[in-house]
Short mmCIF file of C-alpha atoms in Angstrom, two decimals:
data_model
loop_
_atom_site.label_atom_id
_atom_site.label_comp_id
_atom_site.label_asym_id
_atom_site.label_seq_id
_atom_site.Cartn_x
_atom_site.Cartn_y
_atom_site.Cartn_z
CA MET A 171 -26.60 39.29 -0.10
CA ARG A 172 -23.77 36.83 0.00
CA ASP A 173 -20.76 37.25 -2.27
CA ALA A 174 -20.00 34.82 -5.10
CA PHE A 175 -17.52 32.86 -3.00
CA HIS A 176 -19.95 32.25 -0.17
CA GLU A 177 -22.65 31.35 -2.66
CA GLU A 178 -20.28 28.70 -3.99
CA LEU A 179 -19.78 27.42 -0.43
CA ASP A 180 -23.55 27.24 0.03
CA HIS A 181 -23.75 25.32 -3.20
CA THR A 182 -21.21 22.73 -2.07
CA SER A 183 -23.19 22.37 1.15
CA ASP A 184 -26.34 21.72 -0.94
CA GLN A 185 -24.42 19.12 -2.93
CA LEU A 186 -23.35 17.35 0.26
CA VAL A 187 -26.99 17.26 1.38
CA GLU A 188 -27.89 15.85 -2.03
CA MET A 189 -25.24 13.13 -1.53
CA THR A 190 -26.83 12.17 1.81
CA ARG A 191 -30.17 11.92 0.02
CA LEU A 192 -28.74 9.69 -2.70
CA ALA A 193 -26.85 7.49 -0.22
CA GLY A 194 -29.96 7.13 1.94
CA SER A 195 -32.15 6.26 -1.01
CA ALA A 196 -29.54 3.75 -2.22
CA MET A 197 -29.39 1.99 1.15
CA ALA A 198 -33.19 1.98 1.53
CA ARG A 199 -33.62 0.43 -1.92
CA ALA A 200 -30.75 -2.01 -1.36
CA THR A 201 -32.48 -3.19 1.83
CA THR A 202 -35.75 -3.76 -0.04
CA ALA A 203 -33.90 -5.55 -2.84
CA LEU A 204 -32.26 -7.77 -0.25
CA LEU A 205 -35.43 -8.62 1.66
CA ASP A 206 -37.65 -9.06 -1.42
CA ALA A 207 -35.00 -10.64 -3.66
CA ASP A 208 -35.81 -7.88 -6.16
CA ILE A 209 -33.16 -8.17 -8.86
CA GLY A 210 -34.35 -5.12 -10.80
CA LEU A 211 -34.09 -2.93 -7.76
CA ALA A 212 -30.68 -4.38 -6.90
CA GLU A 213 -29.42 -3.59 -10.40
CA SER A 214 -30.75 -0.05 -10.18
CA VAL A 215 -28.92 0.57 -6.89
CA ILE A 216 -25.69 -0.78 -8.38
CA ALA A 217 -26.06 1.42 -11.46
CA ALA A 218 -27.05 4.54 -9.51
CA ASP A 219 -23.83 4.52 -7.46
CA GLU A 220 -22.14 6.25 -10.40
CA GLN A 221 -24.32 9.31 -9.67
CA ILE A 222 -22.91 9.58 -6.14
CA ASP A 223 -19.37 9.13 -7.44
CA ALA A 224 -19.92 11.83 -10.06
CA LEU A 225 -21.26 14.21 -7.44
CA GLN A 226 -18.17 13.61 -5.31
CA ARG A 227 -15.86 14.32 -8.23
CA GLU A 228 -17.78 17.51 -9.02
CA LEU A 229 -17.63 18.61 -5.39
CA ASP A 230 -13.92 17.92 -5.20
CA ASP A 231 -13.23 19.80 -8.41
CA THR A 232 -15.16 22.81 -7.11
CA SER A 233 -13.28 22.63 -3.81
CA ILE A 234 -9.87 22.58 -5.47
CA MET A 235 -10.96 25.41 -7.74
CA LEU A 236 -12.10 27.46 -4.74
CA LEU A 237 -8.84 26.76 -2.89
CA ALA A 238 -6.81 27.86 -5.90
CA GLN A 239 -8.81 30.92 -6.92
CA GLN A 240 -10.09 32.25 -3.62
CA GLN A 241 -7.17 31.36 -1.39
CA PRO A 242 -9.46 31.07 1.60
CA VAL A 243 -8.14 31.14 5.17
CA ALA A 244 -9.50 30.40 8.64
CA THR A 245 -13.12 29.22 8.73
CA ASP A 246 -13.68 29.28 4.97
CA LEU A 247 -10.63 27.10 4.46
CA ARG A 248 -11.81 24.63 7.07
CA ILE A 249 -15.27 24.48 5.52
CA ILE A 250 -13.81 23.52 2.16
CA VAL A 251 -11.42 20.91 3.53
CA THR A 252 -14.14 19.44 5.75
CA GLY A 253 -16.50 19.33 2.79
CA MET A 254 -14.01 17.21 0.85
CA ARG A 255 -13.77 14.81 3.77
CA MET A 256 -17.53 14.57 4.09
CA SER A 257 -17.89 13.88 0.39
CA ALA A 258 -15.41 11.01 0.79
CA ASP A 259 -17.52 9.57 3.64
CA LEU A 260 -20.69 9.89 1.58
CA GLU A 261 -19.12 8.37 -1.51
CA ARG A 262 -18.12 5.39 0.64
CA MET A 263 -21.66 5.11 2.00
CA GLY A 264 -22.85 4.80 -1.59
CA ASP A 265 -20.35 1.97 -2.10
CA LEU A 266 -21.68 0.18 0.97
CA ALA A 267 -25.26 0.39 -0.33
CA ARG A 268 -23.98 -1.02 -3.61
CA HIS A 269 -22.30 -3.89 -1.71
CA VAL A 270 -25.63 -4.75 -0.07
CA ALA A 271 -27.34 -4.66 -3.47
CA LYS A 272 -24.66 -6.96 -4.88
CA VAL A 273 -25.39 -9.56 -2.21
CA ALA A 274 -29.07 -9.35 -3.17
CA ARG A 275 -28.13 -9.89 -6.81
CA ARG A 276 -25.77 -12.78 -6.03
CA ARG A 277 -28.48 -14.70 -4.16
CA TYR A 278 -31.31 -14.02 -6.60
CA PRO A 279 -33.91 -15.61 -6.96
CA ASP A 280 -33.48 -16.40 -3.26
CA SER A 281 -33.34 -13.76 -0.56
CA ALA A 282 -29.99 -13.59 1.24
CA VAL A 283 -31.88 -12.95 4.47
CA PRO A 284 -33.43 -15.96 6.25
CA PRO A 285 -36.87 -15.41 7.84
CA VAL A 286 -35.48 -15.23 11.41
CA LEU A 287 -33.40 -12.18 10.49
CA ARG A 288 -35.84 -10.29 8.28
CA ALA A 289 -37.07 -8.01 11.05
CA THR A 290 -33.53 -7.20 12.22
CA ILE A 291 -32.22 -6.42 8.73
CA LEU A 292 -35.32 -4.37 7.96
CA GLU A 293 -34.61 -2.36 11.09
CA MET A 294 -30.93 -1.94 10.18
CA GLY A 295 -32.07 -0.54 6.84
CA GLN A 296 -34.41 1.86 8.58
CA VAL A 297 -31.76 3.04 11.02
CA ALA A 298 -29.37 3.52 8.09
CA GLU A 299 -31.93 5.62 6.25
CA ARG A 300 -32.67 7.67 9.37
CA ILE A 301 -29.05 8.26 10.30
CA VAL A 302 -28.03 9.53 6.88
CA ALA A 303 -31.13 11.75 6.73
CA LYS A 304 -30.00 13.24 10.04
CA ALA A 305 -26.49 13.69 8.68
CA GLY A 306 -28.10 15.69 5.87
CA SER A 307 -30.01 17.82 8.38
CA VAL A 308 -26.85 18.44 10.38
CA ILE A 309 -25.05 19.63 7.25
CA ALA A 310 -27.95 21.85 6.23
CA SER A 311 -28.82 23.31 9.64
CA LYS A 312 -25.67 22.85 11.75
CA ASP A 313 -28.11 21.72 14.43
CA LEU A 314 -26.08 20.06 17.16
CA HIS A 315 -29.11 18.44 18.81
CA THR A 316 -29.62 16.37 15.67
CA ALA A 317 -25.94 15.42 15.79
CA VAL A 318 -26.48 14.04 19.28
CA GLU A 319 -29.58 12.10 18.19
CA LEU A 320 -27.62 10.64 15.33
CA GLU A 321 -25.10 9.16 17.76
CA GLN A 322 -27.99 7.40 19.47
CA ASP A 323 -29.08 5.94 16.14
CA ASP A 324 -25.55 4.63 15.77
CA ASP A 325 -25.83 2.92 19.17
CA GLU A 326 -29.06 1.38 17.91
CA MET A 327 -27.24 0.12 14.82
CA ASP A 328 -24.56 -1.46 17.01
CA ARG A 329 -27.26 -3.16 19.08
CA LEU A 330 -28.87 -4.58 15.93
CA HIS A 331 -25.47 -5.69 14.70
CA ARG A 332 -24.89 -7.63 17.93
CA GLN A 333 -28.35 -9.15 17.51
CA VAL A 334 -27.31 -10.44 14.09
CA PHE A 335 -24.24 -12.16 15.55
CA ALA A 336 -26.32 -13.62 18.38
CA MET A 337 -28.69 -15.17 15.84
CA LEU A 338 -25.83 -16.58 13.76
CA LEU A 339 -24.41 -18.21 16.88
CA SER A 340 -27.73 -19.50 18.24
CA GLU A 341 -29.07 -23.05 18.06
CA ASP A 342 -31.80 -21.77 15.76
CA TRP A 343 -29.43 -21.03 12.91
CA ASP A 344 -29.91 -23.72 10.32
CA TYR A 345 -29.49 -21.78 7.12
CA GLY A 346 -25.98 -22.98 6.43
CA MET A 347 -22.64 -21.33 5.90
CA GLU A 348 -23.28 -19.41 2.70
CA ALA A 349 -26.14 -17.47 4.30
CA ALA A 350 -23.99 -16.93 7.42
CA ILE A 351 -21.17 -15.38 5.36
CA ASP A 352 -23.64 -13.14 3.52
CA ILE A 353 -25.21 -12.01 6.76
CA THR A 354 -21.84 -11.38 8.43
CA LEU A 355 -20.81 -9.14 5.54
CA ILE A 356 -24.19 -7.41 5.26
CA GLY A 357 -24.11 -6.64 8.98
CA ARG A 358 -20.70 -5.10 8.55
CA TYR A 359 -21.88 -2.96 5.61
CA TYR A 360 -24.76 -1.46 7.60
CA GLU A 361 -22.54 -0.83 10.59
CA ARG A 362 -19.90 0.93 8.47
CA PHE A 363 -22.61 2.95 6.72
CA ALA A 364 -23.74 4.27 10.11
CA ASP A 365 -20.12 4.92 11.17
CA HIS A 366 -19.56 7.13 8.14
CA ALA A 367 -22.78 9.05 8.86
CA VAL A 368 -21.49 9.64 12.39
CA SER A 369 -18.20 10.82 10.96
CA VAL A 370 -20.01 13.32 8.70
CA ALA A 371 -21.97 14.71 11.65
CA ARG A 372 -18.87 14.94 13.85
CA ARG A 373 -17.07 16.90 11.17
CA VAL A 374 -19.89 19.46 11.16
CA VAL A 375 -19.84 19.60 14.97
CA TYR A 376 -16.09 20.13 14.80
CA LEU A 377 -16.52 22.99 12.35
CA VAL A 378 -19.11 24.62 14.59
CA THR A 379 -17.60 24.03 18.02
CA GLY A 380 -13.92 23.38 17.28
CA GLU A 381 -14.19 20.22 19.35
CA TRP A 382 -13.71 16.70 18.08
CA HIS A 383 -15.40 13.88 19.96
CA GLU A 384 -13.88 10.52 19.17
CA SER A 385 -16.38 8.94 21.45
CA TYR A 386 -19.20 11.36 21.27
CA THR A 387 -21.33 12.04 24.29
CA PRO A 388 -23.99 14.73 24.52
CA ILE A 389 -21.78 17.08 26.50
CA VAL A 390 -21.33 19.33 23.52
CA ARG A 391 -22.21 22.91 24.30
CA VAL A 392 -25.25 23.56 22.19
CA PRO A 393 -25.41 27.29 21.53
CA MET B 283 18.30 24.17 -2.52
CA ARG B 284 14.58 23.94 -2.04
CA ASP B 285 12.66 26.75 -0.43
CA ALA B 286 11.01 26.39 2.97
CA PHE B 287 7.62 25.60 1.46
CA HIS B 288 8.94 22.75 -0.66
CA GLU B 289 10.92 21.46 2.27
CA GLU B 290 7.64 21.29 4.18
CA LEU B 291 6.09 19.37 1.29
CA ASP B 292 9.02 16.94 1.36
CA HIS B 293 8.47 16.54 5.07
CA THR B 294 4.79 15.66 4.65
CA SER B 295 5.83 13.12 2.03
CA ASP B 296 8.26 11.61 4.56
CA GLN B 297 5.47 11.47 7.10
CA LEU B 298 3.22 9.63 4.67
CA VAL B 299 6.00 7.10 4.08
CA GLU B 300 6.35 6.75 7.85
CA MET B 301 2.59 6.07 8.04
CA THR B 302 2.95 3.27 5.49
CA ARG B 303 5.75 1.82 7.62
CA LEU B 304 3.62 1.95 10.77
CA ALA B 305 0.55 0.50 9.03
CA GLY B 306 2.65 -2.30 7.53
CA SER B 307 4.27 -3.12 10.84
CA ALA B 308 0.87 -3.09 12.55
CA MET B 309 -0.65 -5.51 10.04
CA ALA B 310 2.40 -7.81 10.12
CA ARG B 311 2.28 -7.96 13.93
CA ALA B 312 -1.50 -8.36 13.95
CA THR B 313 -1.14 -11.35 11.63
CA THR B 314 1.43 -12.95 13.93
CA ALA B 315 -0.77 -12.23 16.95
CA LEU B 316 -3.66 -13.88 15.15
CA LEU B 317 -1.78 -16.98 14.08
CA ASP B 318 0.13 -17.47 17.33
CA ALA B 319 -2.67 -16.33 19.67
CA ASP B 320 -0.14 -13.85 21.08
CA ILE B 321 -2.16 -11.60 23.38
CA GLY B 322 0.76 -9.30 24.23
CA LEU B 323 1.44 -8.63 20.59
CA ALA B 324 -2.27 -8.09 19.91
CA GLU B 325 -2.44 -5.53 22.74
CA SER B 326 0.63 -3.73 21.42
CA VAL B 327 -0.90 -3.41 17.94
CA ILE B 328 -4.12 -2.06 19.43
CA ALA B 329 -2.22 0.48 21.55
CA ALA B 330 0.12 1.52 18.72
CA ASP B 331 -2.75 2.59 16.46
CA GLU B 332 -2.81 5.88 18.36
CA GLN B 333 0.61 6.66 16.86
CA ILE B 334 -0.79 6.40 13.33
CA ASP B 335 -3.79 8.52 14.28
CA ALA B 336 -1.51 11.16 15.79
CA LEU B 337 0.63 11.23 12.67
CA GLN B 338 -2.47 11.77 10.56
CA ARG B 339 -3.62 14.65 12.75
CA GLU B 340 -0.16 16.22 12.55
CA LEU B 341 -0.07 15.82 8.79
CA ASP B 342 -3.52 17.34 8.41
CA ASP B 343 -2.64 20.28 10.64
CA THR B 344 0.47 20.95 8.60
CA SER B 345 -1.53 20.70 5.38
CA ILE B 346 -4.15 23.17 6.55
CA MET B 347 -1.42 25.49 7.76
CA LEU B 348 0.35 25.31 4.37
CA LEU B 349 -2.91 25.95 2.54
CA ALA B 350 -3.62 28.99 4.70
CA GLN B 351 -0.14 30.50 4.78
CA GLN B 352 1.29 29.58 1.40
CA GLN B 353 -1.85 29.76 -0.69
CA PRO B 354 -0.49 27.20 -3.11
CA VAL B 355 -1.95 26.71 -6.59
CA ALA B 356 -1.66 24.14 -9.37
CA THR B 357 0.61 21.18 -8.61
CA ASP B 358 1.53 22.26 -5.09
CA LEU B 359 -2.13 22.56 -4.18
CA ARG B 360 -2.88 19.12 -5.58
CA ILE B 361 0.06 17.61 -3.70
CA ILE B 362 -1.30 18.91 -0.40
CA VAL B 363 -4.90 17.85 -1.02
CA THR B 364 -3.76 14.42 -2.24
CA GLY B 365 -1.55 14.06 0.82
CA MET B 366 -4.54 14.59 3.07
CA ARG B 367 -6.44 11.89 1.21
CA MET B 368 -3.54 9.48 1.43
CA SER B 369 -3.20 10.08 5.15
CA ALA B 370 -6.91 9.22 5.52
CA ASP B 371 -6.34 5.94 3.65
CA LEU B 372 -3.32 5.12 5.79
CA GLU B 373 -5.10 5.96 9.02
CA ARG B 374 -7.87 3.57 7.99
CA MET B 375 -5.28 0.87 7.24
CA GLY B 376 -4.07 1.25 10.81
CA ASP B 377 -7.66 0.74 12.01
CA LEU B 378 -7.95 -2.43 9.96
CA ALA B 379 -4.75 -3.84 11.49
CA ARG B 380 -6.21 -2.99 14.90
CA HIS B 381 -9.43 -4.84 13.98
CA VAL B 382 -7.39 -7.95 13.14
CA ALA B 383 -5.55 -7.64 16.47
CA LYS B 384 -8.87 -7.32 18.28
CA VAL B 385 -10.08 -10.61 16.83
CA ALA B 386 -6.83 -12.20 18.06
CA ARG B 387 -7.48 -10.76 21.52
CA ARG B 388 -11.12 -11.85 21.57
CA ARG B 389 -10.23 -15.48 20.82
CA TYR B 390 -7.24 -15.70 23.17
CA PRO B 391 -5.98 -18.23 24.36
CA ASP B 392 -7.21 -19.90 21.17
CA SER B 393 -6.16 -18.84 17.73
CA ALA B 394 -9.00 -17.45 15.61
CA VAL B 395 -7.46 -19.20 12.61
CA PRO B 396 -8.11 -22.95 12.21
CA PRO B 397 -5.18 -25.05 10.93
CA VAL B 398 -6.62 -25.41 7.42
CA LEU B 399 -6.48 -21.64 6.92
CA ARG B 400 -3.15 -20.82 8.58
CA ALA B 401 -1.19 -20.82 5.32
CA THR B 402 -3.77 -18.63 3.55
CA ILE B 403 -3.98 -16.06 6.36
CA LEU B 404 -0.20 -16.02 6.68
CA GLU B 405 0.00 -15.25 3.00
CA MET B 406 -2.67 -12.54 3.25
CA GLY B 407 -0.55 -10.95 5.98
CA GLN B 408 2.53 -11.11 3.77
CA VAL B 409 0.74 -9.61 0.78
CA ALA B 410 -0.61 -6.84 3.05
CA GLU B 411 2.90 -6.09 4.30
CA ARG B 412 4.28 -6.09 0.76
CA ILE B 413 1.55 -3.94 -0.73
CA VAL B 414 1.85 -1.20 1.88
CA ALA B 415 5.65 -1.25 1.57
CA LYS B 416 5.19 -0.69 -2.15
CA ALA B 417 2.72 2.13 -1.47
CA GLY B 418 5.52 3.70 0.60
CA SER B 419 7.97 3.29 -2.27
CA VAL B 420 5.51 4.84 -4.70
CA ILE B 421 5.08 7.86 -2.43
CA ALA B 422 8.84 8.24 -1.95
CA SER B 423 9.96 7.61 -5.53
CA LYS B 424 6.87 8.29 -7.68
CA ASP B 425 7.92 5.11 -9.48
CA LEU B 426 5.00 4.04 -11.67
CA HIS B 427 6.37 0.54 -12.24
CA THR B 428 5.98 -0.16 -8.54
CA ALA B 429 2.42 1.18 -8.73
CA VAL B 430 1.68 -1.40 -11.42
CA GLU B 431 3.23 -4.20 -9.36
CA LEU B 432 1.14 -3.17 -6.41
CA GLU B 433 -2.05 -3.70 -8.42
CA GLN B 434 -0.88 -7.26 -9.03
CA ASP B 435 -0.42 -7.77 -5.30
CA ASP B 436 -4.00 -6.61 -4.89
CA ASP B 437 -5.14 -9.25 -7.40
CA GLU B 438 -3.22 -11.78 -5.32
CA MET B 439 -5.06 -10.58 -2.20
CA ASP B 440 -8.40 -11.01 -3.97
CA ARG B 441 -7.40 -14.55 -4.96
CA LEU B 442 -6.52 -15.39 -1.35
CA HIS B 443 -9.78 -13.84 -0.21
CA ARG B 444 -11.73 -16.10 -2.58
CA GLN B 445 -9.71 -19.04 -1.25
CA VAL B 446 -10.89 -18.19 2.28
CA PHE B 447 -14.55 -18.25 1.19
CA ALA B 448 -14.01 -21.53 -0.67
CA MET B 449 -12.64 -23.11 2.50
CA LEU B 450 -15.54 -21.79 4.61
CA LEU B 451 -17.98 -23.33 2.13
CA SER B 452 -16.17 -26.64 1.72
CA GLU B 453 -17.06 -29.96 3.32
CA ASP B 454 -13.82 -29.75 5.29
CA TRP B 455 -15.01 -26.83 7.40
CA ASP B 456 -15.85 -28.18 10.81
CA TYR B 457 -14.71 -25.37 13.05
CA GLY B 458 -18.18 -24.01 13.71
CA MET B 459 -19.92 -20.71 13.21
CA GLU B 460 -17.93 -18.50 15.56
CA ALA B 461 -14.70 -19.24 13.72
CA ALA B 462 -16.50 -18.75 10.40
CA ILE B 463 -17.69 -15.27 11.43
CA ASP B 464 -14.18 -14.34 12.60
CA ILE B 465 -12.64 -15.54 9.37
CA THR B 466 -15.23 -13.77 7.22
CA LEU B 467 -14.47 -10.49 8.97
CA ILE B 468 -10.70 -11.01 8.99
CA GLY B 469 -10.77 -11.74 5.27
CA ARG B 470 -12.62 -8.50 4.72
CA TYR B 471 -10.10 -6.53 6.82
CA TYR B 472 -7.12 -7.77 4.76
CA GLU B 473 -8.94 -7.12 1.52
CA ARG B 474 -9.85 -3.55 2.54
CA PHE B 475 -6.28 -2.96 3.74
CA ALA B 476 -5.02 -3.83 0.26
CA ASP B 477 -7.73 -1.67 -1.37
CA HIS B 478 -6.58 1.37 0.58
CA ALA B 479 -2.96 0.72 -0.40
CA VAL B 480 -4.07 0.61 -4.03
CA SER B 481 -5.92 3.86 -3.50
CA VAL B 482 -2.77 5.50 -2.09
CA ALA B 483 -0.73 4.37 -5.09
CA ARG B 484 -3.39 5.51 -7.58
CA ARG B 485 -3.44 8.94 -6.00
CA VAL B 486 0.33 9.24 -6.60
CA VAL B 487 -0.08 8.03 -10.18
CA TYR B 488 -2.82 10.60 -10.65
CA LEU B 489 -0.57 13.36 -9.34
CA VAL B 490 2.20 12.31 -11.71
CA THR B 491 0.23 11.51 -14.87
CA GLY B 492 -3.05 13.37 -14.35
CA GLU B 493 -4.87 10.12 -15.11
CA TRP B 494 -7.10 8.23 -12.73
CA HIS B 495 -7.58 4.52 -13.29
CA GLU B 496 -10.61 3.16 -11.52
CA SER B 497 -9.77 -0.28 -12.78
CA TYR B 498 -6.09 -0.02 -13.16
CA THR B 499 -4.29 -1.84 -15.93
CA PRO B 500 -0.64 -1.42 -16.83
CA ILE B 501 -1.38 0.87 -19.75
CA VAL B 502 -0.09 3.87 -17.83
CA ARG B 503 2.57 5.73 -19.77
CA VAL B 504 5.66 5.14 -17.71
CA PRO B 505 8.06 8.00 -18.45
#
């Protein structure tokens, strides 16, 4: 059986996984709200962000409490500090989902996404959902293979992001400037969402291997 | 005389102030590079970001070392944890300055900023420089009046940001879509830069007063 301290650490790990679930659900619903011009769904994403923020505060309070009372060193210390960094990434991912939902709300009853970009934005939403689910798996299982896969999802997000710019700059774009600004910002939100998921996974890899990959390639030694 | 531990804490505070100086200098030079289409300056900002990253790593290593060796509690513990969060904000501010410089580089030998927006972008650069300088003062002096002023600079940044959108959407905009995308992203980079400076200042205020203001208004009790 694990001692009380390590049970607390397990609990913070569970809370981080829960944050990935909430952030993923928020981005998935924000994407639907955006594509379907669903104002009710947009409002619910905006309101639900408070849950993610509250979870971060709770996690941080527990972490500070553990640092003060348990005076951890070595690996335990690093786990706590890394957990606080991951919770900051995940809190920010919640904000980015909220930003997407706010664009949906601003353009209601229209959709902010013109027909030519629906498929691309749908896919960005799906990659976002997938990448944060994998970040959750990496936290829960410390599985480095999943961390490598996740980097590939991020490459996919970058490819979709470039596709968005290509469409904005093509002859076919005749949806005006307001839609172009929305789409430029939305593209950025999805890209940053994926970046933060990558950052979460890299922090776990760093905890496990002691190696930080700024530009991650699958050369990590998988045990 | 202060003991060795508190001297270390003072040193990390100095390093945070140094990070604000570097981030401010980077954003000021990135703005000039953008407005003057100065490729050399843009390259130097991009290269110099490594310095800010290195300072963050150093600061984090020191913080972890202090947590492990000194086992601080109460205020000292909060100072260290808050310092790590501030260094993350400041590192990100360096990234944002680098993003601005990259737009300057991408558009060289043209300027990414059309004549009608030069004054606005110049001002955004100045507000960015001012707000991060104030964040440095707040860290160094714990002066809550400066923290309040800084929130006003952030309001000013938001006003300029809205001005950018208004210009993009006006009849007068005839610089095409590529410039519009650049400007949309640049506007976002300056706005986020200011947000992170606000976050740094709020963290200091929180350390001093124990109160966190999500939407800060000058009701803080200034001692």
